[in-house]
PDB file of C-alpha atoms in Angstrom:
ATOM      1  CA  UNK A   1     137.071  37.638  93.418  1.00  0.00           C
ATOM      2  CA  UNK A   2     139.362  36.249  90.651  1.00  0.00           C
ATOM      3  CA  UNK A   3     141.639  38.464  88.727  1.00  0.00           C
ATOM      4  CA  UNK A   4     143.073  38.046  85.218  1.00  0.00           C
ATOM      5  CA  UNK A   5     145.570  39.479  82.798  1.00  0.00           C
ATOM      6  CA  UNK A   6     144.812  37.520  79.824  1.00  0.00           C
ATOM      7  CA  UNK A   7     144.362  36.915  76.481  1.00  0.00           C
ATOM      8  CA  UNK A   8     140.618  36.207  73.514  1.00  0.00           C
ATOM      9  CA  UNK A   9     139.814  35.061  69.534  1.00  0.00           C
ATOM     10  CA  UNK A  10     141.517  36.051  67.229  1.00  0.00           C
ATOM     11  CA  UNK A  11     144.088  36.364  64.278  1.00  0.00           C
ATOM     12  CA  UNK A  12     146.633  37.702  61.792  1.00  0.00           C
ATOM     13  CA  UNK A  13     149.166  39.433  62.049  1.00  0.00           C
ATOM     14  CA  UNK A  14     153.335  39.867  61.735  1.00  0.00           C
ATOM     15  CA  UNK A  15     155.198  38.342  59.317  1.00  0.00           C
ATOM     16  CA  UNK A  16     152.524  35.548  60.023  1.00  0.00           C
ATOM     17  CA  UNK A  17     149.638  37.054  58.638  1.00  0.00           C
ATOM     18  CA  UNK A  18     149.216  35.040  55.494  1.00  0.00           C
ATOM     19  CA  UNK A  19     149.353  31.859  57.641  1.00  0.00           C
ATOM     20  CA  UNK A  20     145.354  32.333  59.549  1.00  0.00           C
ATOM     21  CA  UNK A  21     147.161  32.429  62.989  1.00  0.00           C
ATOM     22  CA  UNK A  22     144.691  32.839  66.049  1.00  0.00           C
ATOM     23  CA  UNK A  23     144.053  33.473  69.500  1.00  0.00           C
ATOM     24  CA  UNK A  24     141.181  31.764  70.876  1.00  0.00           C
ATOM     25  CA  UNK A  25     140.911  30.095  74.832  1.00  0.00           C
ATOM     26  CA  UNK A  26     140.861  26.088  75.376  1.00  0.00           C
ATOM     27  CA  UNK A  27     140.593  23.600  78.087  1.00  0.00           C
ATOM     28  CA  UNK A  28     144.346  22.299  78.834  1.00  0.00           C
ATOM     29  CA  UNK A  29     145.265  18.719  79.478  1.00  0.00           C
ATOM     30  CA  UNK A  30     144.577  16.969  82.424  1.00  0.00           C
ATOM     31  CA  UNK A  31     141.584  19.079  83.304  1.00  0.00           C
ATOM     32  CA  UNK A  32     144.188  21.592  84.643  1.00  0.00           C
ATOM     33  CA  UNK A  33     142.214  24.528  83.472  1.00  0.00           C
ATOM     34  CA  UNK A  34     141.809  27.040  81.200  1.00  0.00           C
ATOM     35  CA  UNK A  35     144.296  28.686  79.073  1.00  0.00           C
ATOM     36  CA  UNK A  36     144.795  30.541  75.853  1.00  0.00           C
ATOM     37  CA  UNK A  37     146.547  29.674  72.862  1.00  0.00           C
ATOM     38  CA  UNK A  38     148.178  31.752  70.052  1.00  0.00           C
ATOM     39  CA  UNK A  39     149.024  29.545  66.811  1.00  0.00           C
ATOM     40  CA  UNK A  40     148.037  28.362  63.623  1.00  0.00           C
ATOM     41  CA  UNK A  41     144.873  25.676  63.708  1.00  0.00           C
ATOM     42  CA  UNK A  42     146.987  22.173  63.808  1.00  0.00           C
ATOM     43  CA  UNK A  43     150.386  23.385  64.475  1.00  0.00           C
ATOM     44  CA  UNK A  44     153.027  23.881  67.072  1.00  0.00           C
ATOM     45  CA  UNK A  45     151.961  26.447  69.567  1.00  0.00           C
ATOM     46  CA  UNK A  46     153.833  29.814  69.722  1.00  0.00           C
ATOM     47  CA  UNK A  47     155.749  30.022  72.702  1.00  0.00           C
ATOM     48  CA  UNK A  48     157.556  32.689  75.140  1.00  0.00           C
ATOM     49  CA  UNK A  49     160.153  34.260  74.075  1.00  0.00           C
ATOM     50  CA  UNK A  50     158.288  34.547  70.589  1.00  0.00           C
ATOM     51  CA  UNK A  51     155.620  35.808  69.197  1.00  0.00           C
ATOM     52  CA  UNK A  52     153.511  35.395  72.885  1.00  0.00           C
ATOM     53  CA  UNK A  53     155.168  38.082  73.739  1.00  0.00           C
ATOM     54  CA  UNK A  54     154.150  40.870  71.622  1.00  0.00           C
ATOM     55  CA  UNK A  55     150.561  40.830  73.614  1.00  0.00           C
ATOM     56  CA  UNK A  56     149.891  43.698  75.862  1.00  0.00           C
ATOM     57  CA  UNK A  57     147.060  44.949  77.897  1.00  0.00           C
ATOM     58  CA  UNK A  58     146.075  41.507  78.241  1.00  0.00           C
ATOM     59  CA  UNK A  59     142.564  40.825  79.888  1.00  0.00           C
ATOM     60  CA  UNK A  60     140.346  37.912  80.897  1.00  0.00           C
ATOM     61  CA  UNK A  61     137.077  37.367  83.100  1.00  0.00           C
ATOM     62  CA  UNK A  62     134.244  35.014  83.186  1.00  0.00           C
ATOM     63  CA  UNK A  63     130.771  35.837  84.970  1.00  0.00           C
ATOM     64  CA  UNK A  64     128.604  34.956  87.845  1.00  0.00           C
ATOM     65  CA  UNK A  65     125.680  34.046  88.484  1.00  0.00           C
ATOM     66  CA  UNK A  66     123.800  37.198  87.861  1.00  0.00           C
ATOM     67  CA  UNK A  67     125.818  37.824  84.305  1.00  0.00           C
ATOM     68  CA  UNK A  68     128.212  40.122  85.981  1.00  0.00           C
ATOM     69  CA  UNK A  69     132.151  40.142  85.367  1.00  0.00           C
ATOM     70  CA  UNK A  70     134.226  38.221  87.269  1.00  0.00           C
ATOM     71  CA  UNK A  71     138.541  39.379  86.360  1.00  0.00           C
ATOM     72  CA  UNK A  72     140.519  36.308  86.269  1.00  0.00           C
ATOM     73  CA  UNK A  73     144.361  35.799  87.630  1.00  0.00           C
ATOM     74  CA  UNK A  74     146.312  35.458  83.966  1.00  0.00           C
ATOM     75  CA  UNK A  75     149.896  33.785  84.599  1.00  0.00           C
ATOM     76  CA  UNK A  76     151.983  33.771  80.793  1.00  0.00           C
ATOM     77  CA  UNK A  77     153.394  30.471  80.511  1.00  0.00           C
ATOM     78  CA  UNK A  78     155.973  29.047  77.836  1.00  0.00           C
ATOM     79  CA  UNK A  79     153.144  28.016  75.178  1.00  0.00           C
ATOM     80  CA  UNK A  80     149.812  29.665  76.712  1.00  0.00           C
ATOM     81  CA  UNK A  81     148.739  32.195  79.241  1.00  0.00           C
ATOM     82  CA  UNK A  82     147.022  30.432  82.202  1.00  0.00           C
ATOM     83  CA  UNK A  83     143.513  31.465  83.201  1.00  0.00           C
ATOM     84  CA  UNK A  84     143.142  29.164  85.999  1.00  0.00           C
ATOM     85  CA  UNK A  85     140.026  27.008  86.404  1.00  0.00           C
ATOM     86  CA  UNK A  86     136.359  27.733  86.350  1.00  0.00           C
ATOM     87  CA  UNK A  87     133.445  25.731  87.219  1.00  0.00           C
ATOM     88  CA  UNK A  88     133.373  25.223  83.716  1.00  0.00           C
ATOM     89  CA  UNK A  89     129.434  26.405  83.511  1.00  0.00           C
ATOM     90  CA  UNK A  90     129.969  30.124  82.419  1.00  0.00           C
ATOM     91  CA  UNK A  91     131.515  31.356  79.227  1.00  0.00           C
ATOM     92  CA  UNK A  92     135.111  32.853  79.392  1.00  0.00           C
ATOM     93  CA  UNK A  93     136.575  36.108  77.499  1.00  0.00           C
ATOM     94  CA  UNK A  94     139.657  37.604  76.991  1.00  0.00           C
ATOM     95  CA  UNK A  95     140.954  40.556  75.227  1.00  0.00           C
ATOM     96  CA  UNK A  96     144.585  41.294  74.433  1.00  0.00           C
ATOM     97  CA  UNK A  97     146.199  44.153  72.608  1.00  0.00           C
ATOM     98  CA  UNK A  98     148.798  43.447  70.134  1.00  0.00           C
ATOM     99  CA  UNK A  99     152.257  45.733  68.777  1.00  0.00           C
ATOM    100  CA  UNK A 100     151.509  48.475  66.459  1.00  0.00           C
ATOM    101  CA  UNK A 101     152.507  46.386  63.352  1.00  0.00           C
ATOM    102  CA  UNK A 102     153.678  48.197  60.281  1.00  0.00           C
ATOM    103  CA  UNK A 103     153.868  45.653  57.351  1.00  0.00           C
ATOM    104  CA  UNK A 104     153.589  47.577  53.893  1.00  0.00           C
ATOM    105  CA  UNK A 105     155.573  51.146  53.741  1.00  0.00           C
ATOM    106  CA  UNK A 106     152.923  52.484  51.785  1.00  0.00           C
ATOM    107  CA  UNK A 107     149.904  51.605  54.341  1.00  0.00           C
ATOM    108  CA  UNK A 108     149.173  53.085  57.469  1.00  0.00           C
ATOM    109  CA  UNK A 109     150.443  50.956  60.783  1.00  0.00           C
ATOM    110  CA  UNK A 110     147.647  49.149  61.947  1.00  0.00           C
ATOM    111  CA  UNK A 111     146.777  48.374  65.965  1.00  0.00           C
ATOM    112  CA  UNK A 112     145.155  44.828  66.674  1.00  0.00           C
ATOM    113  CA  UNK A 113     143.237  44.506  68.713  1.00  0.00           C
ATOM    114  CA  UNK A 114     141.557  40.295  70.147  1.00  0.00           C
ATOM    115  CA  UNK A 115     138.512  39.531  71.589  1.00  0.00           C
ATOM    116  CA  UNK A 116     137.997  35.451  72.823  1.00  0.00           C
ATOM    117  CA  UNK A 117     134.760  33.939  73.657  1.00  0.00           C
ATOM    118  CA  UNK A 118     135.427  29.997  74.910  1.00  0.00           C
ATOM    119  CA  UNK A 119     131.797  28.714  75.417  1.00  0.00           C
ATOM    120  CA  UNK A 120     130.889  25.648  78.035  1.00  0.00           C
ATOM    121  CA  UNK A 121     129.079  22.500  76.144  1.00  0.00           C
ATOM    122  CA  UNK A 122     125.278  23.437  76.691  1.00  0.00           C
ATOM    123  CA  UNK A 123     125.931  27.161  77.633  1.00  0.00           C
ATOM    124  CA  UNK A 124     122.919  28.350  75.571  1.00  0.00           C
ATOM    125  CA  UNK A 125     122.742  31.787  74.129  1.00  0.00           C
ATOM    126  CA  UNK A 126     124.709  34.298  74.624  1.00  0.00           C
ATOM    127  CA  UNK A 127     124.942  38.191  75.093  1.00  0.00           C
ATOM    128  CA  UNK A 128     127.552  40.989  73.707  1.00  0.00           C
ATOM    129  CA  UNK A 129     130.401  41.374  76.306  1.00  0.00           C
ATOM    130  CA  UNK A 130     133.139  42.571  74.010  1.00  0.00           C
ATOM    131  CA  UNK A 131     133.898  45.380  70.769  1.00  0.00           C
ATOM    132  CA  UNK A 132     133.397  42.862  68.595  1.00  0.00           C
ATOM    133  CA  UNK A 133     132.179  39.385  70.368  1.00  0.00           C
ATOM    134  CA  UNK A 134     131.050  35.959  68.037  1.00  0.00           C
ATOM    135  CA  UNK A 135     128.185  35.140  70.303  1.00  0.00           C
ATOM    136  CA  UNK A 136     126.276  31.722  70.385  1.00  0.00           C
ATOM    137  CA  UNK A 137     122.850  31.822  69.492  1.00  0.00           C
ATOM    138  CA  UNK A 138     121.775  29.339  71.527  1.00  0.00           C
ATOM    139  CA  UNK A 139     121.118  26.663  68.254  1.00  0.00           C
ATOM    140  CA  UNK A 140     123.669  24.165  67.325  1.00  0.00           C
ATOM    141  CA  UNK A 141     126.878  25.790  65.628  1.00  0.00           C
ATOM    142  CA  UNK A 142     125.518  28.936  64.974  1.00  0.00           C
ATOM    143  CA  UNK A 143     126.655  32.508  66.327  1.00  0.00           C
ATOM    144  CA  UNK A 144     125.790  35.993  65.348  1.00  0.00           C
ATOM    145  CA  UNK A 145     128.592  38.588  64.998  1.00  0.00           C
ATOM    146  CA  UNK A 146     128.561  41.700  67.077  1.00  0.00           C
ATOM    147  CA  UNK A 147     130.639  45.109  66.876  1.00  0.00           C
ATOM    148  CA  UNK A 148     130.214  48.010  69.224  1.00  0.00           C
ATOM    149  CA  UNK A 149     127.204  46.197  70.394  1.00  0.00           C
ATOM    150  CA  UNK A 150     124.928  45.430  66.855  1.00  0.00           C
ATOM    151  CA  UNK A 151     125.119  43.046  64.965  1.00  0.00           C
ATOM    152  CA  UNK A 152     127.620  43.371  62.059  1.00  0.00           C
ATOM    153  CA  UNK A 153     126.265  42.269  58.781  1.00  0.00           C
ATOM    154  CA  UNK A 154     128.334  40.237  56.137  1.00  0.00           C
ATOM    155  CA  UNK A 155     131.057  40.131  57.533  1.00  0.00           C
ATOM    156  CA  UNK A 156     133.959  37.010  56.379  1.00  0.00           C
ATOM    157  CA  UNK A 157     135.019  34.817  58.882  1.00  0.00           C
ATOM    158  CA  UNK A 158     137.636  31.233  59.348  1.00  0.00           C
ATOM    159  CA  UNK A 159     135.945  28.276  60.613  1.00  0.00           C
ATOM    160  CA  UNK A 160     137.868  25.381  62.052  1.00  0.00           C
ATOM    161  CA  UNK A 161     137.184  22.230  62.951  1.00  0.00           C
ATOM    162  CA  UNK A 162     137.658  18.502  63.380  1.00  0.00           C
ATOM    163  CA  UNK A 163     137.377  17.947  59.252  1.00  0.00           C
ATOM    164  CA  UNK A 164     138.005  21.094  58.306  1.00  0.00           C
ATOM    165  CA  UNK A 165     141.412  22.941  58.756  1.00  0.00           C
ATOM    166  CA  UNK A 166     140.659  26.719  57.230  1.00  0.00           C
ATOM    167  CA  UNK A 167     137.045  27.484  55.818  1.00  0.00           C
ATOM    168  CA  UNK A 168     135.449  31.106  55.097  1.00  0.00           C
ATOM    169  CA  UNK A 169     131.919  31.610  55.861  1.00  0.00           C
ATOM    170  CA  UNK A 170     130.554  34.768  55.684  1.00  0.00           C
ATOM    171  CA  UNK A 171     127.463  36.308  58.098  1.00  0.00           C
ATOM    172  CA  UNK A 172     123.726  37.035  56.479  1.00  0.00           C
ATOM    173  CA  UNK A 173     122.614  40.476  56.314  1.00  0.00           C
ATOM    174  CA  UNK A 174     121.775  39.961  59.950  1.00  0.00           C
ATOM    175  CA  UNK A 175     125.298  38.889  60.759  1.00  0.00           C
ATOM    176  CA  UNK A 176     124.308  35.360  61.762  1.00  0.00           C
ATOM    177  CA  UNK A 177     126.731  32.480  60.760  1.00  0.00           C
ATOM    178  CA  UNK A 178     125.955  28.912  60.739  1.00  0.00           C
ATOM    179  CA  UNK A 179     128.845  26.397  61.029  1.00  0.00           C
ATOM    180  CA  UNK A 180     128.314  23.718  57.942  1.00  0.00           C
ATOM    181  CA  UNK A 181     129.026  20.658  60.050  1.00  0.00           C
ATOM    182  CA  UNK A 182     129.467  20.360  64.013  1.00  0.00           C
ATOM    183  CA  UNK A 183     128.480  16.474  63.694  1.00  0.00           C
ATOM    184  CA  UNK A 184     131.927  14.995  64.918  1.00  0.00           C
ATOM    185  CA  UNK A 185     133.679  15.563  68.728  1.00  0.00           C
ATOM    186  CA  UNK A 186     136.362  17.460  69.048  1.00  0.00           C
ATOM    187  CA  UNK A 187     137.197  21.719  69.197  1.00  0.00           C
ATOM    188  CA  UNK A 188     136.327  23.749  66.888  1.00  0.00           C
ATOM    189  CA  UNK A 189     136.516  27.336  66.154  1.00  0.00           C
ATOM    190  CA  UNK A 190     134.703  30.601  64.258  1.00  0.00           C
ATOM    191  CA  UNK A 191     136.476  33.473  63.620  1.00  0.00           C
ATOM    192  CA  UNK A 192     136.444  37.119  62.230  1.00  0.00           C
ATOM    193  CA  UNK A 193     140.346  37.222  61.100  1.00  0.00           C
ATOM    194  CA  UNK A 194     140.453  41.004  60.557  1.00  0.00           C
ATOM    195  CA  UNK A 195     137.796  43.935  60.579  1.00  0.00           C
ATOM    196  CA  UNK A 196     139.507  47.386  60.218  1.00  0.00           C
ATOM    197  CA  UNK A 197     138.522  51.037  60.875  1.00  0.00           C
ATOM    198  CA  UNK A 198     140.192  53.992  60.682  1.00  0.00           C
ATOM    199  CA  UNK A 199     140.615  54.592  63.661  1.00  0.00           C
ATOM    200  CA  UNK A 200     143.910  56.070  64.375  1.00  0.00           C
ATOM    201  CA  UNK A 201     146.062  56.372  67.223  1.00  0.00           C
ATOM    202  CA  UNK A 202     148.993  55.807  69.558  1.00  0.00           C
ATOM    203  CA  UNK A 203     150.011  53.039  71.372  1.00  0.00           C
ATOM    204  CA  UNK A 204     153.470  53.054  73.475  1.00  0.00           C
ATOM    205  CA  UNK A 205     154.092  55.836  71.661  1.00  0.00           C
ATOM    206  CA  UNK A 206     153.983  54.161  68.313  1.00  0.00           C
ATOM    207  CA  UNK A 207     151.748  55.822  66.018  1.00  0.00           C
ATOM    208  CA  UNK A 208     149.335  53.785  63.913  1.00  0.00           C
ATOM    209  CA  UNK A 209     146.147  54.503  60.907  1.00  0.00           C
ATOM    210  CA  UNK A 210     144.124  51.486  61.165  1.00  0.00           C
ATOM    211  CA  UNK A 211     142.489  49.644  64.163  1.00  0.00           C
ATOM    212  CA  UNK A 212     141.562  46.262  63.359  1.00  0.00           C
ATOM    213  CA  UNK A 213     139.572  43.846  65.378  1.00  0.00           C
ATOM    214  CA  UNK A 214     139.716  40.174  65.546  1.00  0.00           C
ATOM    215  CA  UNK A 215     137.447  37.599  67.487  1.00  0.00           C
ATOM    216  CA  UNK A 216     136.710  34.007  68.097  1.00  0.00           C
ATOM    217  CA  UNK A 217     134.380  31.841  69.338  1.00  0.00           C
ATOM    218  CA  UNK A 218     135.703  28.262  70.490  1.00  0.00           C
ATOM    219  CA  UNK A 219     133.359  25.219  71.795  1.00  0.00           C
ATOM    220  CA  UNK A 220     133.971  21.320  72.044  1.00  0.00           C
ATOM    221  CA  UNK A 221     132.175  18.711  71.127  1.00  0.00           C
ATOM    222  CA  UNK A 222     131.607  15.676  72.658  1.00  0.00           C
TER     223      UNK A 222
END
């Protein structure tokens, strides 16, 4: 049985959170595996020591063959935390808490909280496996977004992509999302950046007002 501390999907945060950072998992060089990344779409990758390093209660597992979870090993490296490699088949998630963050002194502290869905080429539709989870519908570049298990209805989200660099969609009524063009290879990305409840709370002892959730779904094409 694999085991995992890892990381999944998402975005915002620190003094960074004007500049649509995100979490999401990807396939490293060299078919080495997979691992997960924390930066801004295009740029340098943030590293350890840095901003890698203010993830916590990091967790990661894929599935077998009956749809149950399988934990994965997680190992943080300088730019990415290593998942190890899968048989590339099954989707991969990841969820990863981040420091109580406490930006404006007249709003409450929020605690983030990331959710990662990295979906295999072909891996058809897919069920709710996380809080909030971006899950494939099975048609070409199109998800539905899910919170606490239903589907979460207008919600904004980032899109990125080959062509594009920082799009907002938003879901239906539904909460189905439809990327606007998947047509040329390459990664690409759809995320909810920030969804907040109150929903308040301690975490190492640091109190905090606001939970807010942040997913992403990442897929290649080739």
């Amino acid at each position: 049985m694999l085991r995992t501390f890892l990381v999944f999907a998402a975005f915002s945060l620190l003094p960074l959170a004007a500049s649509a950072h995100s979490l999401w998992i990807e396939e490293l060089p060299e078919h080495a595996g997979l691992g997960v990344r924390f930066a801004q779409w295009g740029d340098e990758y943030e590293v350890s020591p840095g901003h890698l390093d203010s993830f916590w209660q990091v967790a990661g597992w894929t599935v077998d063959g009956k749809g149950e979870p399988q934990v994965l090993d997680v190992v943080k490296k300088k730019d990415h935390f290593f998942l190890g490699k899968t048989d590339g088949t099954k989707p991969v998630f990841a969820q990863a808490q981040f420091t109580v963050r406490k930006l404006h002194e007249d709003k409450p502290a929020r605690a983030p909280i990331f959710y990662c869905r990295w979906q295999p080429e072909g891996g058809g539709a897919g069920t709710p496996m996380m809080t909030m989870d971006v899950v494939p519908t099975g048609k070409p570049g199109e998800a539905r977004v899910y919170f606490r298990g239903k589907p979460l209805p207008n919600v904004e989200l980032l899109f990125f992509s080959p062509k594009v660099t920082d799009q907002k969609l938003q879901a239906d009524s539904e909460g189905y999302v439809r990327a606007p063009d998947i047509s040329k290879p390459g990664q690409y990305l759809l995320a909810v950046a920030r969804y907040s409840e109150d929903l308040a709370g301690y975490f190492q002892g640091v109190p905090y007002g606001i939970t807010s959730h942040s997913a992403s779904l990442y897929w290649t094409v080739k």
